[in-house]
PDB file of C-alpha atoms in Angstrom:
ATOM      1  CA  ASN W   1       3.160 -14.966   1.394  1.00 93.00           C
ATOM      2  CA  ILE W   2      -0.226 -15.516   2.933  1.00 97.00           C
ATOM      3  CA  VAL W   3      -1.803 -18.753   1.707  1.00 98.00           C
ATOM      4  CA  LEU W   4      -5.542 -19.067   1.604  1.00 98.00           C
ATOM      5  CA  THR W   5      -7.038 -22.571   1.624  1.00 98.00           C
ATOM      6  CA  GLN W   6     -10.658 -22.966   0.458  1.00 98.00           C
ATOM      7  CA  SER W   7     -12.910 -25.998   1.194  1.00 96.00           C
ATOM      8  CA  PRO W   8     -14.434 -27.842  -0.189  1.00 97.00           C
ATOM      9  CA  ALA W   9     -13.199 -27.597  -3.738  1.00 98.00           C
ATOM     10  CA  THR W  10     -16.632 -28.513  -4.984  1.00 98.00           C
ATOM     11  CA  LEU W  11     -20.058 -28.466  -3.312  1.00 97.00           C
ATOM     12  CA  SER W  12     -23.080 -30.090  -4.775  1.00 97.00           C
ATOM     13  CA  VAL W  13     -26.357 -28.802  -3.434  1.00 96.00           C
ATOM     14  CA  THR W  14     -29.969 -28.640  -4.279  1.00 96.00           C
ATOM     15  CA  PRO W  15     -31.641 -25.274  -4.910  1.00 96.00           C
ATOM     16  CA  GLY W  16     -33.170 -24.097  -1.690  1.00 96.00           C
ATOM     17  CA  GLU W  17     -30.499 -25.530   0.549  1.00 97.00           C
ATOM     18  CA  SER W  18     -28.279 -23.207   2.639  1.00 97.00           C
ATOM     19  CA  VAL W  19     -24.555 -23.690   2.337  1.00 98.00           C
ATOM     20  CA  SER W  20     -21.218 -22.499   4.035  1.00 98.00           C
ATOM     21  CA  LEU W  21     -17.965 -22.164   2.216  1.00 98.00           C
ATOM     22  CA  SER W  22     -14.691 -21.969   4.143  1.00 98.00           C
ATOM     23  CA  CYS W  23     -11.532 -19.960   3.645  1.00 98.00           C
ATOM     24  CA  ARG W  24      -8.568 -20.515   6.012  1.00 98.00           C
ATOM     25  CA  ALA W  25      -5.564 -18.216   6.124  1.00 98.00           C
ATOM     26  CA  SER W  26      -1.969 -19.265   6.751  1.00 98.00           C
ATOM     27  CA  GLN W  27      -1.584 -16.609   9.415  1.00 98.00           C
ATOM     28  CA  SER W  28      -3.956 -14.121  11.241  1.00 98.00           C
ATOM     29  CA  ILE W  29      -5.236 -11.492   8.897  1.00 97.00           C
ATOM     30  CA  SER W  30      -7.810  -9.833  11.082  1.00 97.00           C
ATOM     31  CA  THR W  31     -10.850  -9.314   8.898  1.00 98.00           C
ATOM     32  CA  SER W  32      -9.010  -8.388   5.655  1.00 98.00           C
ATOM     33  CA  ILE W  33     -10.723 -10.974   3.572  1.00 98.00           C
ATOM     34  CA  HIS W  34     -13.035 -10.486   0.572  1.00 98.00           C
ATOM     35  CA  TRP W  35     -15.350 -12.820  -1.339  1.00 98.00           C
ATOM     36  CA  TYR W  36     -15.846 -12.901  -5.050  1.00 98.00           C
ATOM     37  CA  GLN W  37     -18.360 -14.808  -7.272  1.00 98.00           C
ATOM     38  CA  GLN W  38     -17.306 -15.760 -10.825  1.00 98.00           C
ATOM     39  CA  LYS W  39     -19.921 -17.117 -13.202  1.00 97.00           C
ATOM     40  CA  SER W  40     -18.871 -19.046 -16.269  1.00 95.00           C
ATOM     41  CA  ASN W  41     -17.231 -16.763 -18.877  1.00 94.00           C
ATOM     42  CA  GLU W  42     -17.713 -13.629 -16.772  1.00 97.00           C
ATOM     43  CA  SER W  43     -15.501 -11.417 -14.613  1.00 98.00           C
ATOM     44  CA  PRO W  44     -15.362 -11.774 -10.894  1.00 98.00           C
ATOM     45  CA  ARG W  45     -17.862  -9.883  -8.826  1.00 98.00           C
ATOM     46  CA  LEU W  46     -17.230  -8.591  -5.253  1.00 98.00           C
ATOM     47  CA  LEU W  47     -19.813 -10.139  -2.853  1.00 98.00           C
ATOM     48  CA  ILE W  48     -18.558  -9.394   0.607  1.00 98.00           C
ATOM     49  CA  LYS W  49     -15.749  -7.161   1.850  1.00 98.00           C
ATOM     50  CA  TYR W  50     -13.743  -7.210   5.192  1.00 98.00           C
ATOM     51  CA  ALA W  51     -15.251 -10.621   6.090  1.00 98.00           C
ATOM     52  CA  SER W  52     -18.806  -9.525   6.813  1.00 98.00           C
ATOM     53  CA  GLN W  53     -19.499  -6.191   5.209  1.00 98.00           C
ATOM     54  CA  SER W  54     -22.271  -6.209   2.606  1.00 97.00           C
ATOM     55  CA  ILE W  55     -21.914  -4.795  -0.961  1.00 97.00           C
ATOM     56  CA  SER W  56     -24.584  -2.700  -2.505  1.00 96.00           C
ATOM     57  CA  GLY W  57     -26.635  -4.611  -5.029  1.00 96.00           C
ATOM     58  CA  ILE W  58     -25.663  -8.070  -3.725  1.00 98.00           C
ATOM     59  CA  PRO W  59     -28.679 -10.147  -2.570  1.00 97.00           C
ATOM     60  CA  SER W  60     -29.112 -10.376   1.215  1.00 97.00           C
ATOM     61  CA  ARG W  61     -28.809 -14.249   1.136  1.00 98.00           C
ATOM     62  CA  PHE W  62     -25.094 -13.810   0.924  1.00 98.00           C
ATOM     63  CA  SER W  63     -23.293 -13.215   4.177  1.00 98.00           C
ATOM     64  CA  GLY W  64     -19.778 -13.581   5.611  1.00 98.00           C
ATOM     65  CA  SER W  65     -18.212 -14.148   9.025  1.00 98.00           C
ATOM     66  CA  GLY W  66     -14.937 -14.879  10.723  1.00 98.00           C
ATOM     67  CA  SER W  67     -11.656 -13.130  11.792  1.00 98.00           C
ATOM     68  CA  GLY W  68      -8.152 -14.108  12.344  1.00 98.00           C
ATOM     69  CA  THR W  69      -7.548 -17.259  10.209  1.00 98.00           C
ATOM     70  CA  ASP W  70     -11.022 -18.772   9.599  1.00 98.00           C
ATOM     71  CA  PHE W  71     -13.646 -17.250   7.384  1.00 98.00           C
ATOM     72  CA  THR W  72     -16.986 -18.380   6.024  1.00 98.00           C
ATOM     73  CA  LEU W  73     -19.226 -17.393   3.135  1.00 98.00           C
ATOM     74  CA  SER W  74     -22.854 -18.386   3.695  1.00 98.00           C
ATOM     75  CA  ILE W  75     -25.645 -18.498   1.212  1.00 98.00           C
ATOM     76  CA  ASN W  76     -29.089 -18.696   2.585  1.00 97.00           C
ATOM     77  CA  ARG W  77     -31.360 -20.760   0.355  1.00 97.00           C
ATOM     78  CA  VAL W  78     -29.270 -21.181  -2.814  1.00 97.00           C
ATOM     79  CA  GLU W  79     -30.954 -20.040  -5.971  1.00 97.00           C
ATOM     80  CA  SER W  80     -30.173 -21.318  -9.555  1.00 95.00           C
ATOM     81  CA  GLU W  81     -28.153 -18.216 -10.390  1.00 96.00           C
ATOM     82  CA  ASP W  82     -25.801 -18.860  -7.486  1.00 97.00           C
ATOM     83  CA  PHE W  83     -24.176 -21.883  -9.146  1.00 96.00           C
ATOM     84  CA  SER W  84     -20.671 -20.675  -9.898  1.00 98.00           C
ATOM     85  CA  ILE W  85     -17.184 -20.423  -8.411  1.00 98.00           C
ATOM     86  CA  TYR W  86     -16.436 -18.442  -5.234  1.00 98.00           C
ATOM     87  CA  TYR W  87     -13.042 -17.072  -4.395  1.00 98.00           C
ATOM     88  CA  CYS W  88     -11.745 -15.509  -1.169  1.00 98.00           C
ATOM     89  CA  GLN W  89      -8.889 -13.013  -1.327  1.00 98.00           C
ATOM     90  CA  GLN W  90      -6.792 -11.350   1.383  1.00 98.00           C
ATOM     91  CA  SER W  91      -5.605  -7.741   1.453  1.00 97.00           C
ATOM     92  CA  TYR W  92      -3.816  -7.789   4.862  1.00 97.00           C
ATOM     93  CA  SER W  93      -0.510  -7.962   2.912  1.00 95.00           C
ATOM     94  CA  SER W  94       0.172  -5.717   0.019  1.00 93.00           C
ATOM     95  CA  LEU W  95       1.121  -9.029  -1.837  1.00 95.00           C
ATOM     96  CA  TYR W  96      -2.466  -9.987  -2.417  1.00 97.00           C
ATOM     97  CA  THR W  97      -3.382 -13.607  -2.694  1.00 98.00           C
ATOM     98  CA  PHE W  98      -6.550 -15.530  -3.636  1.00 98.00           C
ATOM     99  CA  GLY W  99      -7.835 -18.881  -2.587  1.00 98.00           C
ATOM    100  CA  SER W 100      -8.184 -21.629  -5.102  1.00 98.00           C
ATOM    101  CA  GLY W 101     -11.817 -21.315  -5.254  1.00 98.00           C
ATOM    102  CA  THR W 102     -14.975 -23.470  -4.339  1.00 98.00           C
ATOM    103  CA  LYS W 103     -17.245 -24.553  -7.175  1.00 98.00           C
ATOM    104  CA  LEU W 104     -20.929 -24.574  -6.270  1.00 98.00           C
ATOM    105  CA  GLU W 105     -22.791 -27.036  -8.408  1.00 97.00           C
ATOM    106  CA  ILE W 106     -26.313 -28.438  -8.816  1.00 93.00           C
ATOM    107  CA  LYS W 107     -26.762 -31.795  -7.220  1.00 91.00           C
TER     108      LYS W 107
ATOM    109  CA  GLU I   1     -21.126   3.937 -14.440  1.00 96.00           C
ATOM    110  CA  VAL I   2     -17.675   2.555 -13.772  1.00 97.00           C
ATOM    111  CA  GLN I   3     -16.185   0.993 -16.867  1.00 98.00           C
ATOM    112  CA  LEU I   4     -12.862  -0.765 -17.430  1.00 98.00           C
ATOM    113  CA  VAL I   5     -12.016  -1.917 -20.874  1.00 98.00           C
ATOM    114  CA  GLU I   6      -8.912  -3.964 -21.516  1.00 98.00           C
ATOM    115  CA  SER I   7      -7.116  -4.345 -24.821  1.00 98.00           C
ATOM    116  CA  GLY I   8      -3.871  -5.501 -26.223  1.00 98.00           C
ATOM    117  CA  GLY I   9      -4.116  -9.241 -25.697  1.00 97.00           C
ATOM    118  CA  GLY I  10      -3.185 -11.768 -28.347  1.00 98.00           C
ATOM    119  CA  LEU I  11      -0.816 -14.558 -29.418  1.00 98.00           C
ATOM    120  CA  VAL I  12       2.847 -13.944 -28.684  1.00 98.00           C
ATOM    121  CA  GLN I  13       5.881 -16.201 -28.796  1.00 98.00           C
ATOM    122  CA  PRO I  14       7.784 -17.146 -25.698  1.00 98.00           C
ATOM    123  CA  GLY I  15      10.441 -14.592 -24.761  1.00 98.00           C
ATOM    124  CA  ARG I  16       8.708 -11.786 -26.602  1.00 98.00           C
ATOM    125  CA  SER I  17       6.920  -8.728 -25.132  1.00 98.00           C
ATOM    126  CA  LEU I  18       3.308  -7.411 -25.051  1.00 98.00           C
ATOM    127  CA  LYS I  19       1.759  -4.374 -23.614  1.00 98.00           C
ATOM    128  CA  LEU I  20      -1.754  -4.411 -22.288  1.00 98.00           C
ATOM    129  CA  SER I  21      -4.076  -1.316 -21.763  1.00 98.00           C
ATOM    130  CA  CYS I  22      -7.089  -0.509 -19.722  1.00 98.00           C
ATOM    131  CA  ALA I  23      -9.302   2.338 -20.478  1.00 98.00           C
ATOM    132  CA  ALA I  24     -11.208   3.649 -17.442  1.00 98.00           C
ATOM    133  CA  SER I  25     -14.258   5.812 -17.388  1.00 98.00           C
ATOM    134  CA  GLY I  26     -17.105   6.719 -15.101  1.00 98.00           C
ATOM    135  CA  PHE I  27     -14.917   7.773 -12.175  1.00 98.00           C
ATOM    136  CA  THR I  28     -11.996  10.062 -11.279  1.00 98.00           C
ATOM    137  CA  PHE I  29      -9.155   7.744 -12.250  1.00 98.00           C
ATOM    138  CA  SER I  30      -6.431   9.577 -10.604  1.00 98.00           C
ATOM    139  CA  ASN I  31      -8.062   9.016  -7.168  1.00 97.00           C
ATOM    140  CA  TYR I  32      -7.789   5.292  -7.302  1.00 98.00           C
ATOM    141  CA  TYR I  33      -5.190   2.559  -6.938  1.00 97.00           C
ATOM    142  CA  MET I  34      -5.331   0.127  -9.787  1.00 98.00           C
ATOM    143  CA  ALA I  35      -4.351  -3.495 -10.380  1.00 98.00           C
ATOM    144  CA  TRP I  36      -3.974  -6.364 -12.772  1.00 98.00           C
ATOM    145  CA  VAL I  37      -5.276  -9.895 -11.939  1.00 98.00           C
ATOM    146  CA  ARG I  38      -4.927 -12.845 -14.199  1.00 98.00           C
ATOM    147  CA  GLN I  39      -6.557 -16.140 -14.656  1.00 98.00           C
ATOM    148  CA  ALA I  40      -5.074 -19.031 -16.506  1.00 98.00           C
ATOM    149  CA  PRO I  41      -7.425 -21.242 -18.535  1.00 97.00           C
ATOM    150  CA  LYS I  42      -9.580 -23.252 -16.279  1.00 96.00           C
ATOM    151  CA  LYS I  43      -7.580 -22.116 -13.279  1.00 97.00           C
ATOM    152  CA  GLY I  44      -8.005 -19.640 -10.406  1.00 98.00           C
ATOM    153  CA  LEU I  45      -7.279 -15.930  -9.897  1.00 98.00           C
ATOM    154  CA  GLU I  46      -3.754 -14.603  -9.472  1.00 98.00           C
ATOM    155  CA  TRP I  47      -2.926 -11.038  -8.439  1.00 98.00           C
ATOM    156  CA  VAL I  48      -0.297  -9.597 -10.873  1.00 98.00           C
ATOM    157  CA  ALA I  49       0.391  -5.998 -10.005  1.00 98.00           C
ATOM    158  CA  THR I  50      -0.799  -2.847  -8.123  1.00 98.00           C
ATOM    159  CA  ILE I  51      -0.091   0.782  -8.614  1.00 98.00           C
ATOM    160  CA  SER I  52      -0.618   3.855  -6.505  1.00 97.00           C
ATOM    161  CA  THR I  53      -2.636   6.822  -7.522  1.00 97.00           C
ATOM    162  CA  SER I  54       0.341   8.799  -8.719  1.00 97.00           C
ATOM    163  CA  GLY I  55       2.191   5.795 -10.022  1.00 97.00           C
ATOM    164  CA  SER I  56       5.080   6.228  -7.670  1.00 97.00           C
ATOM    165  CA  ARG I  57       4.482   2.919  -5.876  1.00 97.00           C
ATOM    166  CA  THR I  58       4.208  -0.428  -7.488  1.00 97.00           C
ATOM    167  CA  TYR I  59       3.793  -4.014  -6.139  1.00 97.00           C
ATOM    168  CA  TYR I  60       4.292  -7.381  -7.863  1.00 98.00           C
ATOM    169  CA  PRO I  61       4.378 -11.041  -6.834  1.00 97.00           C
ATOM    170  CA  ASP I  62       7.607 -13.017  -7.275  1.00 97.00           C
ATOM    171  CA  SER I  63       6.088 -14.742 -10.272  1.00 97.00           C
ATOM    172  CA  VAL I  64       6.247 -11.628 -12.397  1.00 98.00           C
ATOM    173  CA  LYS I  65       8.711  -9.253 -10.602  1.00 98.00           C
ATOM    174  CA  GLY I  66      11.428  -8.043 -12.911  1.00 97.00           C
ATOM    175  CA  ARG I  67       9.405  -9.125 -16.056  1.00 98.00           C
ATOM    176  CA  PHE I  68       6.228  -7.081 -15.767  1.00 98.00           C
ATOM    177  CA  THR I  69       5.797  -3.403 -15.246  1.00 98.00           C
ATOM    178  CA  ILE I  70       2.593  -1.702 -14.337  1.00 98.00           C
ATOM    179  CA  SER I  71       2.069   1.968 -15.190  1.00 98.00           C
ATOM    180  CA  ARG I  72      -0.670   4.641 -15.584  1.00 98.00           C
ATOM    181  CA  ASP I  73      -1.411   7.786 -17.405  1.00 98.00           C
ATOM    182  CA  ASN I  74      -3.846   9.759 -15.226  1.00 98.00           C
ATOM    183  CA  ALA I  75      -4.392  12.387 -17.994  1.00 98.00           C
ATOM    184  CA  LYS I  76      -5.747   9.588 -20.251  1.00 98.00           C
ATOM    185  CA  SER I  77      -7.434   7.589 -17.474  1.00 98.00           C
ATOM    186  CA  SER I  78      -5.457   4.594 -18.640  1.00 98.00           C
ATOM    187  CA  LEU I  79      -3.666   1.702 -17.013  1.00 98.00           C
ATOM    188  CA  TYR I  80      -0.943  -0.414 -18.657  1.00 98.00           C
ATOM    189  CA  LEU I  81       0.928  -3.609 -18.215  1.00 98.00           C
ATOM    190  CA  GLN I  82       4.150  -4.147 -19.979  1.00 98.00           C
ATOM    191  CA  MET I  83       5.033  -7.876 -20.056  1.00 98.00           C
ATOM    192  CA  ASN I  84       8.528  -8.849 -21.071  1.00 98.00           C
ATOM    193  CA  SER I  85      10.287 -12.241 -21.334  1.00 98.00           C
ATOM    194  CA  LEU I  86       6.922 -13.925 -21.595  1.00 98.00           C
ATOM    195  CA  LYS I  87       6.571 -17.624 -20.704  1.00 98.00           C
ATOM    196  CA  SER I  88       3.891 -20.222 -21.494  1.00 98.00           C
ATOM    197  CA  GLU I  89       2.759 -20.034 -17.869  1.00 98.00           C
ATOM    198  CA  ASP I  90       1.783 -16.318 -18.484  1.00 98.00           C
ATOM    199  CA  THR I  91      -1.072 -17.565 -20.731  1.00 98.00           C
ATOM    200  CA  ALA I  92      -4.133 -16.206 -19.038  1.00 98.00           C
ATOM    201  CA  THR I  93      -6.991 -13.754 -19.290  1.00 98.00           C
ATOM    202  CA  TYR I  94      -5.770 -10.404 -17.656  1.00 98.00           C
ATOM    203  CA  TYR I  95      -8.249  -8.353 -15.834  1.00 98.00           C
ATOM    204  CA  CYS I  96      -7.905  -4.741 -15.010  1.00 98.00           C
ATOM    205  CA  ALA I  97      -9.349  -4.022 -11.500  1.00 98.00           C
ATOM    206  CA  ARG I  98     -10.063  -0.919  -9.340  1.00 98.00           C
ATOM    207  CA  LEU I  99      -9.312  -0.666  -5.667  1.00 95.00           C
ATOM    208  CA  LYS I 100      -9.579   2.482  -3.621  1.00 91.00           C
ATOM    209  CA  LEU I 101      -6.368   2.053  -1.449  1.00 93.00           C
ATOM    210  CA  PRO I 102      -4.048  -0.615  -0.320  1.00 90.00           C
ATOM    211  CA  GLY I 103      -5.963  -3.017   1.751  1.00 93.00           C
ATOM    212  CA  TYR I 104      -9.188  -2.493  -0.099  1.00 96.00           C
ATOM    213  CA  PRO I 105     -10.881  -5.108  -2.214  1.00 97.00           C
ATOM    214  CA  PHE I 106     -11.140  -5.192  -5.988  1.00 98.00           C
ATOM    215  CA  ALA I 107     -14.510  -3.488  -6.295  1.00 97.00           C
ATOM    216  CA  TYR I 108     -14.670  -3.248 -10.072  1.00 98.00           C
ATOM    217  CA  TRP I 109     -13.277  -5.507 -12.912  1.00 98.00           C
ATOM    218  CA  GLY I 110     -12.952  -5.204 -16.625  1.00 98.00           C
ATOM    219  CA  GLN I 111     -14.068  -7.875 -18.961  1.00 98.00           C
ATOM    220  CA  GLY I 112     -10.542  -9.215 -19.440  1.00 98.00           C
ATOM    221  CA  THR I 113      -8.103  -9.700 -22.464  1.00 98.00           C
ATOM    222  CA  LEU I 114      -6.662 -13.025 -23.370  1.00 98.00           C
ATOM    223  CA  VAL I 115      -2.937 -13.398 -23.707  1.00 98.00           C
ATOM    224  CA  THR I 116      -1.607 -16.577 -25.250  1.00 98.00           C
ATOM    225  CA  VAL I 117       2.099 -17.404 -25.123  1.00 98.00           C
ATOM    226  CA  SER I 118       3.037 -20.055 -27.584  1.00 97.00           C
ATOM    227  CA  SER I 119       5.341 -20.749 -30.375  1.00 95.00           C
TER     228      SER I 119
END
């Protein structure tokens, strides 16, 4: 199975800062990585697909990059509504896996 | 508007069975692969099962293979998850999710239904 390792587990930031969240795959997965946001007591929401492709309705401050084994979700100037948990997920293998998540919290 | 509404969760004893349902609307259900994803309390997301458009192909992780069965009724726009031999570690919120084809992301999610396995 493909293992996804997200870091850091928790990221404490001040609103207005820009941040980068990391997701590393245990083997090369091309660009078959997707990012989700999950706010407290809500269902996950797709933010970015195929490493860097934007999703309709998602603010432009969210962007993704990477290929192979290393991927990054960037948030330009974090807003208060962005404090939540972020997961990466691979679809390279039909046995899908998720990373363990990065919690973005207010400093 | 795409809507996915799960039902069927509840409290069940270890070793017993439970069947979850997901009612889909707002899109042509038969054109999409569907999946179940679960989340244990205070834990991360875990993919549980995927089913093809016709239902002829199914996929499971080792953690549920042989115990869980995903199925669908395209005439009723409904997705199901039959869960047998339940264990305490199956306690989770179960989400129904839509994906277009294998390799695609989970573009839409339901609100989830909570399954608690406890004596």
